[in-house]
Amino acid sequence: MITIIDYGLGNLGSILNMLKKIGAQAKISTSKLDIEKADKLILPGVGAFDNGMNQLRERELMDVLNYKAMEEKVPTLGICLGMQLLGNSSEEGTEKGLGWIDAATLKFKFDEQNLHLKVPHMGWNLVNEKKGSVLSKEMYEEPRFYFVHSYHFVCKNPQDELFRSNYGFEFTSAVEKDNIMGVQFHPEKSHKFGMRLLSNFAAI
Amino acid sequence: MLKTRVIPCLLLKGQGLVKTTKFKDPKYVGDPLNAVRIFNDKEVDELVFLDITATINKKEPNFKLIAEISTECFMPFGYGGGITNTKQIDKLINLGVEKVILNSALHQTPSLIEDAAKLCGSQSIVVSIDVKRNFFGKPEVYTQGGQTKVKASAEEVAKLAESLGAGEIFINSIDKDGTLNGFDIDLIKRVSSAVNVPVVACGGAGKISDFVSAVKDGGASAVSAGSMFVFHGKHKAVLITYPNYGELESFLK
């Protein structure tokens, strides 16, 4: 069972629905018990970094999440803000992140030639694979995904980077370190590409 | 990757999906959720839903249906129709609507555009402008589902929308709606040259080459079509279709 963690941020319906369509067992839940029982976790999320961390704390999910991700090492996928929470910190706020991946989230800053670019980065964009991963197994050609974000993830260890994309400069659009994975884009809004990625995650 | 977005524009009336001709004679074309499921399998990168009776009937957006659409939709989508306040906009964004489309509101309460842009960012706020040419061929702006004429020109309305914080202009030709005989290129050009934000051309597309002229001759950043994607053949049998991505790429890359 994949548990999609509901901590009050955004509509999770399309993630669940896409998992259902590919035949995976999944459930949206806010309960510790469902997180405890899960053999995989999805940490979704939209909105501000501090609010995300505060919600996880207020719902007293930190211990069970740390146990599942770090001790039991269940495959865990962060999506959008959920990916940013995997790191240590964000320029968007002052709260500490989950710290499962050694990384910081920074605001988009462009050089002079790219000052015309708007933030958030919103729309479809291509990804380049930095390393092989089960997530990109049998991926379609020229994979593109749908992004909406104003901040980007910066890994301390380049070997944790999974995909890079370009928006004014190259940034990390997906990460993978052992059982911890994160994607900056929305697979649930990236039709066949997202479906392939989620079905690869479900098959781990 | 496609440089030009090609967006199916789907019209809601009550619980059903319809297609109009010149904003009249809504013909039932099926269930919106079923249409979404078909588009999911066709590599469609964006959808637009417009509720064509919400404003006229003074009704709120149908949040229940929109939530269902959002859950079914494996691509980003925009929604317009019956939006009159920021509370509704906030709710739509929370339901997973990526872009909120405002039309009549711009003329009734222009401050709503400003407030909405502050609330969720310009990138999520689209202003749509419906235009019909008069007897002398002069383009005139209409609101309330094409029922009420506005004094300002399409260019003026587009500029106002941009100055209030709209991140995109959706220009729809009432005369061309449902005709499949090509865009009103002159109208698209007037609007696209008046503003710096992306302009989405809608109304009249019948074939891929129409998209090309909207972009090349009209200066549109993106194109949208209804009939072309819901009807098939000269008798207009209902069939949800979308061009093959490779074919679109060969024309629009």
Coordinates of C-alpha atoms in Angstrom, one line a residue:
Chain A
M1 CA 0.0 0.0 0.0
I2 CA 1.3 3.5 -1.0
T3 CA 0.2 6.1 1.5
I4 CA -0.2 9.6 0.1
I5 CA 0.3 11.8 3.1
D6 CA -2.4 14.4 3.6
Y7 CA -1.2 17.3 5.7
G8 CA -3.7 19.8 4.4
L9 CA -1.9 21.1 1.4
G10 CA -3.6 21.0 -2.0
N11 CA -5.9 18.6 -3.9
L12 CA -4.3 15.1 -3.8
G13 CA -7.1 13.5 -5.8
S14 CA -5.3 13.4 -9.1
I15 CA -2.2 11.6 -7.5
L16 CA -4.5 9.0 -6.1
N17 CA -6.4 8.7 -9.3
M18 CA -3.3 8.3 -11.5
L19 CA -2.0 5.6 -9.1
K20 CA -5.4 3.8 -9.4
K21 CA -5.2 4.0 -13.2
I22 CA -1.9 2.3 -13.2
G23 CA -3.3 -0.4 -10.9
A24 CA -1.4 0.5 -7.7
Q25 CA -2.8 0.2 -4.2
A26 CA -2.9 3.6 -2.7
K27 CA -4.7 5.7 -0.1
I28 CA -4.8 9.3 0.9
S29 CA -4.4 9.6 4.7
T30 CA -3.5 11.8 7.5
S31 CA -3.3 9.1 10.1
K32 CA -0.1 7.9 11.7
L33 CA -1.4 4.3 11.5
D34 CA -1.7 4.4 7.7
I35 CA 1.8 5.9 7.5
E36 CA 3.1 3.2 9.8
K37 CA 1.5 0.4 7.7
A38 CA 2.6 1.8 4.3
D39 CA 5.2 0.1 2.3
K40 CA 5.7 3.3 0.3
L41 CA 5.1 6.9 1.0
I42 CA 4.3 9.9 -1.2
L43 CA 4.8 13.3 0.4
P44 CA 3.0 15.8 -1.8
G45 CA 2.4 19.5 -1.1
V46 CA 2.0 22.9 -2.6
G47 CA 2.5 26.3 -0.9
A48 CA 5.1 27.7 1.5
F49 CA 8.0 25.7 3.0
D50 CA 7.4 26.8 6.6
N51 CA 3.7 26.0 6.5
G52 CA 4.5 22.5 5.1
M53 CA 6.9 21.8 8.0
N54 CA 4.6 23.2 10.6
Q55 CA 1.7 21.1 9.3
L56 CA 3.8 18.0 9.6
R57 CA 4.8 18.9 13.2
E58 CA 1.3 20.0 14.3
R59 CA -0.1 16.7 13.0
E60 CA 2.7 14.9 15.0
L61 CA 3.9 13.1 11.9
M62 CA 7.6 13.8 12.3
D63 CA 8.6 10.7 14.3
V64 CA 6.7 8.2 12.2
L65 CA 8.0 9.8 9.0
N66 CA 11.6 9.7 10.2
Y67 CA 11.2 6.1 11.3
K68 CA 9.7 5.0 8.0
A69 CA 12.1 6.9 5.8
M70 CA 15.4 6.5 7.7
E71 CA 15.0 3.3 9.8
E72 CA 12.6 1.1 7.8
K73 CA 13.8 2.8 4.6
V74 CA 10.6 2.5 2.7
P75 CA 10.6 4.1 -0.8
T76 CA 9.5 7.7 -0.3
L77 CA 8.7 10.2 -3.1
G78 CA 8.4 13.9 -2.4
I79 CA 6.4 15.9 -5.0
C80 CA 6.9 19.6 -5.6
L81 CA 7.0 21.2 -2.1
G82 CA 7.3 17.6 -0.8
M83 CA 10.6 17.4 -2.6
Q84 CA 11.9 20.6 -1.1
L85 CA 10.9 19.5 2.4
L86 CA 13.4 16.5 2.0
G87 CA 16.3 19.0 2.3
N88 CA 17.7 20.9 5.2
S89 CA 16.4 24.4 4.7
S90 CA 14.7 26.8 2.3
E91 CA 15.2 30.5 1.4
E92 CA 11.4 30.7 1.5
G93 CA 11.3 30.3 5.3
T94 CA 13.2 29.7 8.5
E95 CA 12.0 26.2 9.5
K96 CA 14.3 23.2 9.4
G97 CA 13.5 20.7 6.7
L98 CA 13.3 16.9 7.1
G99 CA 17.0 16.7 6.3
W100 CA 16.8 13.3 4.6
I101 CA 18.9 14.7 1.7
D102 CA 21.8 17.1 2.2
A103 CA 20.3 20.0 0.2
A104 CA 19.0 23.5 0.5
T105 CA 16.1 25.2 -1.5
L106 CA 17.0 28.5 -3.0
K107 CA 15.0 31.2 -4.8
F108 CA 15.2 31.5 -8.6
K109 CA 17.8 34.3 -9.3
F110 CA 18.6 35.0 -12.9
D111 CA 21.6 36.7 -14.6
E112 CA 21.0 39.7 -16.8
Q113 CA 20.3 37.9 -20.0
N114 CA 17.5 36.0 -18.3
L115 CA 15.9 38.7 -16.3
H116 CA 12.8 38.5 -18.5
L117 CA 12.0 35.0 -17.1
K118 CA 9.1 34.9 -14.8
V119 CA 8.8 33.4 -11.3
P120 CA 7.2 31.0 -10.7
H121 CA 8.5 28.7 -13.3
M122 CA 5.2 27.5 -14.5
G123 CA 4.6 25.2 -17.5
W124 CA 6.0 22.1 -19.2
N125 CA 9.7 21.6 -19.3
L126 CA 12.2 18.9 -20.4
V127 CA 14.3 16.9 -18.0
N128 CA 17.8 15.4 -18.5
E129 CA 18.8 12.3 -16.7
K130 CA 21.9 12.7 -14.5
K131 CA 22.0 9.0 -13.5
G132 CA 20.1 5.8 -14.1
S133 CA 17.1 5.2 -11.9
V134 CA 14.2 2.9 -11.5
L135 CA 12.0 6.0 -11.8
S136 CA 13.0 6.6 -15.4
K137 CA 12.9 3.0 -16.5
E138 CA 11.4 2.7 -20.0
M139 CA 10.6 6.4 -20.0
Y140 CA 9.2 7.8 -23.2
E141 CA 11.5 9.8 -25.5
E142 CA 12.0 13.5 -24.7
P143 CA 10.3 13.3 -21.3
R144 CA 8.5 16.5 -20.3
F145 CA 6.8 17.3 -17.1
Y146 CA 4.6 20.1 -15.7
F147 CA 6.3 22.5 -13.2
V148 CA 5.0 25.2 -10.9
H149 CA 7.6 26.5 -8.4
S150 CA 9.4 29.7 -7.3
Y151 CA 12.3 28.0 -5.5
H152 CA 14.7 25.2 -6.6
F153 CA 16.5 22.4 -4.9
V154 CA 20.3 22.4 -4.6
C155 CA 22.0 19.2 -3.6
K156 CA 25.3 19.3 -1.7
N157 CA 26.3 16.0 -3.2
P158 CA 25.9 16.0 -7.0
Q159 CA 25.5 12.2 -7.0
D160 CA 22.1 12.7 -5.4
E161 CA 20.8 14.5 -8.5
L162 CA 18.5 12.5 -10.7
F163 CA 17.2 15.0 -13.3
R164 CA 18.2 18.5 -14.3
S165 CA 16.0 21.0 -16.2
N166 CA 16.7 24.4 -17.6
Y167 CA 15.0 27.6 -16.6
G168 CA 17.4 30.5 -17.0
F169 CA 20.0 28.0 -15.7
E170 CA 20.3 24.3 -15.0
F171 CA 18.6 23.3 -11.8
T172 CA 17.9 20.0 -10.1
S173 CA 14.4 18.8 -11.0
A174 CA 14.6 15.4 -9.4
V175 CA 16.7 13.7 -6.7
E176 CA 17.3 10.2 -5.5
K177 CA 19.3 9.0 -2.5
D178 CA 18.8 5.4 -1.6
N179 CA 15.1 5.1 -0.8
I180 CA 14.4 8.8 -0.8
M181 CA 13.2 10.3 -4.0
G182 CA 11.9 13.7 -5.0
V183 CA 10.5 15.4 -8.1
Q184 CA 10.1 19.2 -8.4
F185 CA 7.4 18.7 -11.1
H186 CA 3.9 17.3 -10.9
P187 CA 3.8 13.8 -12.3
E188 CA 0.1 13.7 -11.7
K189 CA -0.3 16.6 -14.1
S190 CA 2.2 15.3 -16.7
H191 CA 0.0 12.6 -18.3
K192 CA 1.9 9.7 -19.9
F193 CA 5.3 10.8 -18.6
G194 CA 4.0 11.2 -15.1
M195 CA 2.2 8.0 -15.3
R196 CA 5.3 6.1 -16.3
L197 CA 7.3 7.6 -13.5
L198 CA 4.6 6.9 -10.9
S199 CA 4.2 3.4 -12.1
N200 CA 7.9 2.8 -11.8
F201 CA 7.7 4.1 -8.3
A202 CA 4.8 1.8 -7.5
A203 CA 6.7 -1.2 -8.9
I204 CA 9.8 -0.7 -6.6
Chain B
M1 CA 8.8 20.0 -27.1
L2 CA 6.0 22.1 -28.6
K3 CA 6.7 25.9 -28.4
T4 CA 3.0 26.7 -28.9
R5 CA 0.5 25.4 -26.5
V6 CA -2.6 23.8 -28.2
I7 CA -5.4 23.9 -25.8
P8 CA -8.8 22.2 -26.1
C9 CA -11.5 24.6 -24.9
L10 CA -14.4 22.7 -23.4
L11 CA -17.7 24.3 -22.6
L12 CA -19.8 23.3 -19.6
K13 CA -23.5 23.8 -19.3
G14 CA -24.9 22.3 -16.1
Q15 CA -23.3 18.9 -15.7
G16 CA -22.8 18.4 -19.4
L17 CA -20.3 19.3 -22.1
V18 CA -21.7 21.4 -25.0
K19 CA -20.4 23.1 -28.1
T20 CA -21.8 26.3 -29.4
T21 CA -21.8 28.0 -32.8
K22 CA -21.3 31.8 -32.6
F23 CA -22.0 31.5 -28.9
K24 CA -25.5 30.1 -29.7
D25 CA -27.2 26.6 -30.1
P26 CA -25.3 24.7 -27.5
K27 CA -25.1 21.1 -28.7
Y28 CA -24.6 18.4 -26.1
V29 CA -21.3 16.6 -26.8
G30 CA -21.0 14.3 -23.8
D31 CA -19.9 14.0 -20.2
P32 CA -17.0 16.3 -19.2
L33 CA -15.2 13.6 -17.1
N34 CA -15.4 11.2 -19.9
A35 CA -13.9 13.8 -22.2
V36 CA -11.1 14.4 -19.7
R37 CA -10.3 10.7 -19.6
I38 CA -10.0 10.6 -23.4
F39 CA -7.8 13.7 -23.5
N40 CA -5.6 12.1 -20.8
D41 CA -4.6 9.5 -23.3
K42 CA -3.8 11.9 -26.1
E43 CA -0.8 13.8 -24.7
V44 CA -2.8 17.0 -24.3
D45 CA -0.7 19.5 -22.3
E46 CA -3.4 21.8 -21.1
L47 CA -7.2 22.1 -21.0
V48 CA -9.6 24.9 -20.6
F49 CA -13.1 24.6 -19.2
L50 CA -15.6 27.5 -19.5
D51 CA -19.0 27.3 -17.8
I52 CA -21.1 29.2 -20.3
T53 CA -24.2 29.7 -18.2
A54 CA -22.9 30.3 -14.7
T55 CA -22.6 34.1 -15.1
I56 CA -25.8 34.5 -16.9
N57 CA -27.7 32.5 -14.3
K58 CA -25.8 34.3 -11.5
K59 CA -24.5 31.0 -10.2
E60 CA -21.3 30.2 -8.5
P61 CA -18.8 27.9 -10.2
N62 CA -19.9 24.3 -9.9
F63 CA -17.2 23.4 -7.3
K64 CA -18.2 19.8 -7.1
L65 CA -17.9 19.2 -10.8
I66 CA -14.6 21.2 -10.9
A67 CA -13.2 19.0 -8.1
E68 CA -14.1 15.9 -10.1
I69 CA -12.5 17.3 -13.2
S70 CA -9.4 18.2 -11.2
T71 CA -9.2 14.6 -9.9
E72 CA -9.6 13.1 -13.4
C73 CA -7.3 15.5 -15.2
F74 CA -3.7 14.3 -15.7
M75 CA -2.7 17.7 -17.1
P76 CA -3.0 21.3 -15.9
F77 CA -6.3 23.1 -16.6
G78 CA -7.9 26.5 -16.5
Y79 CA -11.5 27.2 -15.4
G80 CA -13.8 30.2 -16.1
G81 CA -17.4 31.0 -15.5
G82 CA -19.4 32.6 -12.6
I83 CA -16.4 33.8 -10.6
T84 CA -17.2 37.0 -8.7
N85 CA -14.9 37.1 -5.6
T86 CA -11.5 36.1 -4.3
K87 CA -12.9 33.5 -2.0
Q88 CA -14.1 31.5 -5.0
I89 CA -10.7 31.9 -6.6
D90 CA -8.9 30.7 -3.6
K91 CA -11.2 27.7 -3.5
L92 CA -10.7 26.9 -7.2
I93 CA -6.9 27.0 -6.8
N94 CA -7.1 24.7 -3.7
L95 CA -9.2 22.3 -5.8
G96 CA -6.3 22.1 -8.2
V97 CA -7.3 24.5 -10.9
E98 CA -4.1 25.9 -12.4
K99 CA -5.5 29.0 -14.1
V100 CA -8.5 31.0 -13.2
I101 CA -10.2 32.7 -16.1
L102 CA -12.1 35.9 -15.6
N103 CA -14.3 37.8 -18.1
S104 CA -17.4 39.6 -17.0
A105 CA -15.7 40.3 -13.6
L106 CA -13.2 42.6 -15.3
H107 CA -16.0 44.9 -16.3
Q108 CA -18.1 44.7 -13.1
T109 CA -15.3 44.7 -10.5
P110 CA -11.9 45.4 -12.1
S111 CA -10.3 45.3 -8.6
L112 CA -11.0 41.5 -8.5
I113 CA -8.3 41.0 -11.2
E114 CA -5.9 42.9 -9.1
D115 CA -6.8 41.1 -5.9
A116 CA -6.7 37.7 -7.6
A117 CA -3.2 38.4 -9.1
K118 CA -2.0 39.3 -5.6
L119 CA -3.6 36.3 -4.1
C120 CA -2.3 33.6 -6.4
G121 CA 0.1 35.4 -8.8
S122 CA -0.4 36.7 -12.3
Q123 CA 0.6 33.4 -13.8
S124 CA -2.6 31.9 -12.6
I125 CA -4.9 34.7 -13.7
V126 CA -6.3 34.8 -17.3
V127 CA -8.7 37.4 -18.6
S128 CA -10.8 36.2 -21.5
I129 CA -12.3 38.7 -24.0
D130 CA -15.2 37.8 -26.3
V131 CA -15.4 39.9 -29.5
K132 CA -18.1 40.2 -32.1
R133 CA -17.8 42.3 -35.3
N134 CA -20.6 44.8 -35.9
F135 CA -22.4 45.4 -39.2
F136 CA -19.5 47.5 -40.4
G137 CA -16.9 44.9 -39.4
K138 CA -15.7 46.8 -36.3
P139 CA -14.7 44.4 -33.5
E140 CA -16.8 45.0 -30.3
V141 CA -16.3 43.5 -26.9
Y142 CA -19.1 41.5 -25.2
T143 CA -19.5 40.1 -21.7
Q144 CA -22.1 38.0 -19.9
G145 CA -21.6 35.1 -22.3
G146 CA -21.8 37.4 -25.4
Q147 CA -24.9 39.2 -24.3
T148 CA -23.8 42.6 -23.1
K149 CA -21.8 45.0 -25.2
V150 CA -18.9 46.9 -23.7
K151 CA -17.8 50.4 -24.9
A152 CA -14.0 49.7 -24.8
S153 CA -12.2 48.1 -27.7
A154 CA -10.6 44.7 -27.4
E155 CA -7.1 46.3 -27.3
E156 CA -8.2 48.6 -24.4
V157 CA -9.7 45.8 -22.5
A158 CA -6.6 43.7 -23.0
K159 CA -4.4 46.5 -21.8
L160 CA -6.5 47.1 -18.8
A161 CA -6.4 43.4 -17.9
E162 CA -2.6 43.4 -18.2
S163 CA -2.3 46.5 -16.1
L164 CA -4.4 44.9 -13.3
G165 CA -2.2 41.9 -13.2
A166 CA -3.6 39.3 -15.6
G167 CA -0.8 37.0 -16.8
E168 CA -2.5 35.9 -20.0
I169 CA -5.2 37.0 -22.4
F170 CA -7.6 34.6 -23.9
I171 CA -9.2 36.1 -27.0
N172 CA -12.3 34.5 -28.4
S173 CA -14.1 35.5 -31.6
I174 CA -17.9 35.1 -31.3
D175 CA -18.3 35.3 -35.1
K176 CA -15.8 32.5 -35.6
D177 CA -17.0 30.3 -32.7
G178 CA -17.9 26.8 -34.0
T179 CA -17.4 27.6 -37.7
L180 CA -14.1 25.7 -38.2
N181 CA -13.2 28.2 -40.9
G182 CA -10.1 29.8 -39.4
F183 CA -9.2 32.4 -36.7
D184 CA -10.0 36.1 -36.9
I185 CA -6.3 36.9 -37.5
D186 CA -6.8 40.7 -37.6
L187 CA -8.4 40.6 -34.1
I188 CA -5.7 38.4 -32.7
K189 CA -3.1 40.7 -34.1
R190 CA -4.7 43.8 -32.6
V191 CA -4.7 42.2 -29.2
S192 CA -1.3 40.6 -29.3
S193 CA 0.4 43.8 -30.4
A194 CA -1.4 45.8 -27.6
V195 CA 0.0 43.7 -24.7
N196 CA 3.2 42.0 -23.6
V197 CA 1.6 39.0 -21.8
P198 CA 0.9 35.8 -23.8
V199 CA -2.3 35.8 -25.9
V200 CA -4.2 32.6 -26.5
A201 CA -6.2 32.7 -29.7
C202 CA -9.6 31.0 -29.7
G203 CA -12.6 30.8 -32.1
G204 CA -12.6 29.2 -35.6
A205 CA -9.8 26.7 -35.7
G206 CA -10.6 23.8 -38.0
K207 CA -7.1 22.5 -39.0
I208 CA -3.5 22.6 -37.8
S209 CA -2.5 25.2 -40.4
D210 CA -5.0 27.6 -38.7
F211 CA -2.9 27.3 -35.6
V212 CA 0.2 28.2 -37.6
S213 CA -1.4 31.4 -39.0
A214 CA -2.6 32.5 -35.5
V215 CA 0.9 32.3 -34.3
K216 CA 2.8 33.6 -37.4
D217 CA 0.3 36.2 -38.7
G218 CA -1.6 36.9 -35.5
G219 CA 1.2 36.9 -33.0
A220 CA -0.6 34.5 -30.6
S221 CA 1.5 32.6 -28.0
A222 CA -0.9 29.8 -27.8
V223 CA -3.9 28.5 -29.6
S224 CA -7.2 27.0 -28.4
A225 CA -10.0 25.2 -30.2
G226 CA -13.3 23.5 -29.4
S227 CA -15.2 22.1 -32.4
M228 CA -12.0 20.8 -34.0
F229 CA -11.5 18.5 -31.0
V230 CA -15.1 17.4 -30.3
F231 CA -16.6 17.1 -33.8
H232 CA -15.7 14.9 -36.7
G233 CA -16.6 15.1 -40.4
K234 CA -19.0 17.4 -42.3
H235 CA -22.0 16.2 -40.3
K236 CA -20.3 17.1 -37.1
A237 CA -20.6 13.8 -35.4
V238 CA -19.4 13.9 -31.8
L239 CA -15.9 12.5 -31.5
I240 CA -13.2 13.6 -29.0
T241 CA -10.0 13.9 -30.9
Y242 CA -6.6 15.6 -30.7
P243 CA -3.8 15.7 -33.3
N244 CA -0.9 13.4 -32.9
Y245 CA 1.9 15.2 -31.0
G246 CA 4.5 14.5 -33.6
E247 CA 2.3 16.1 -36.3
L248 CA 1.7 19.2 -34.1
E249 CA 5.5 19.4 -33.5
S250 CA 6.2 19.3 -37.2
F251 CA 4.0 22.4 -37.7
L252 CA 4.6 24.3 -34.5
K253 CA 8.1 23.6 -33.3

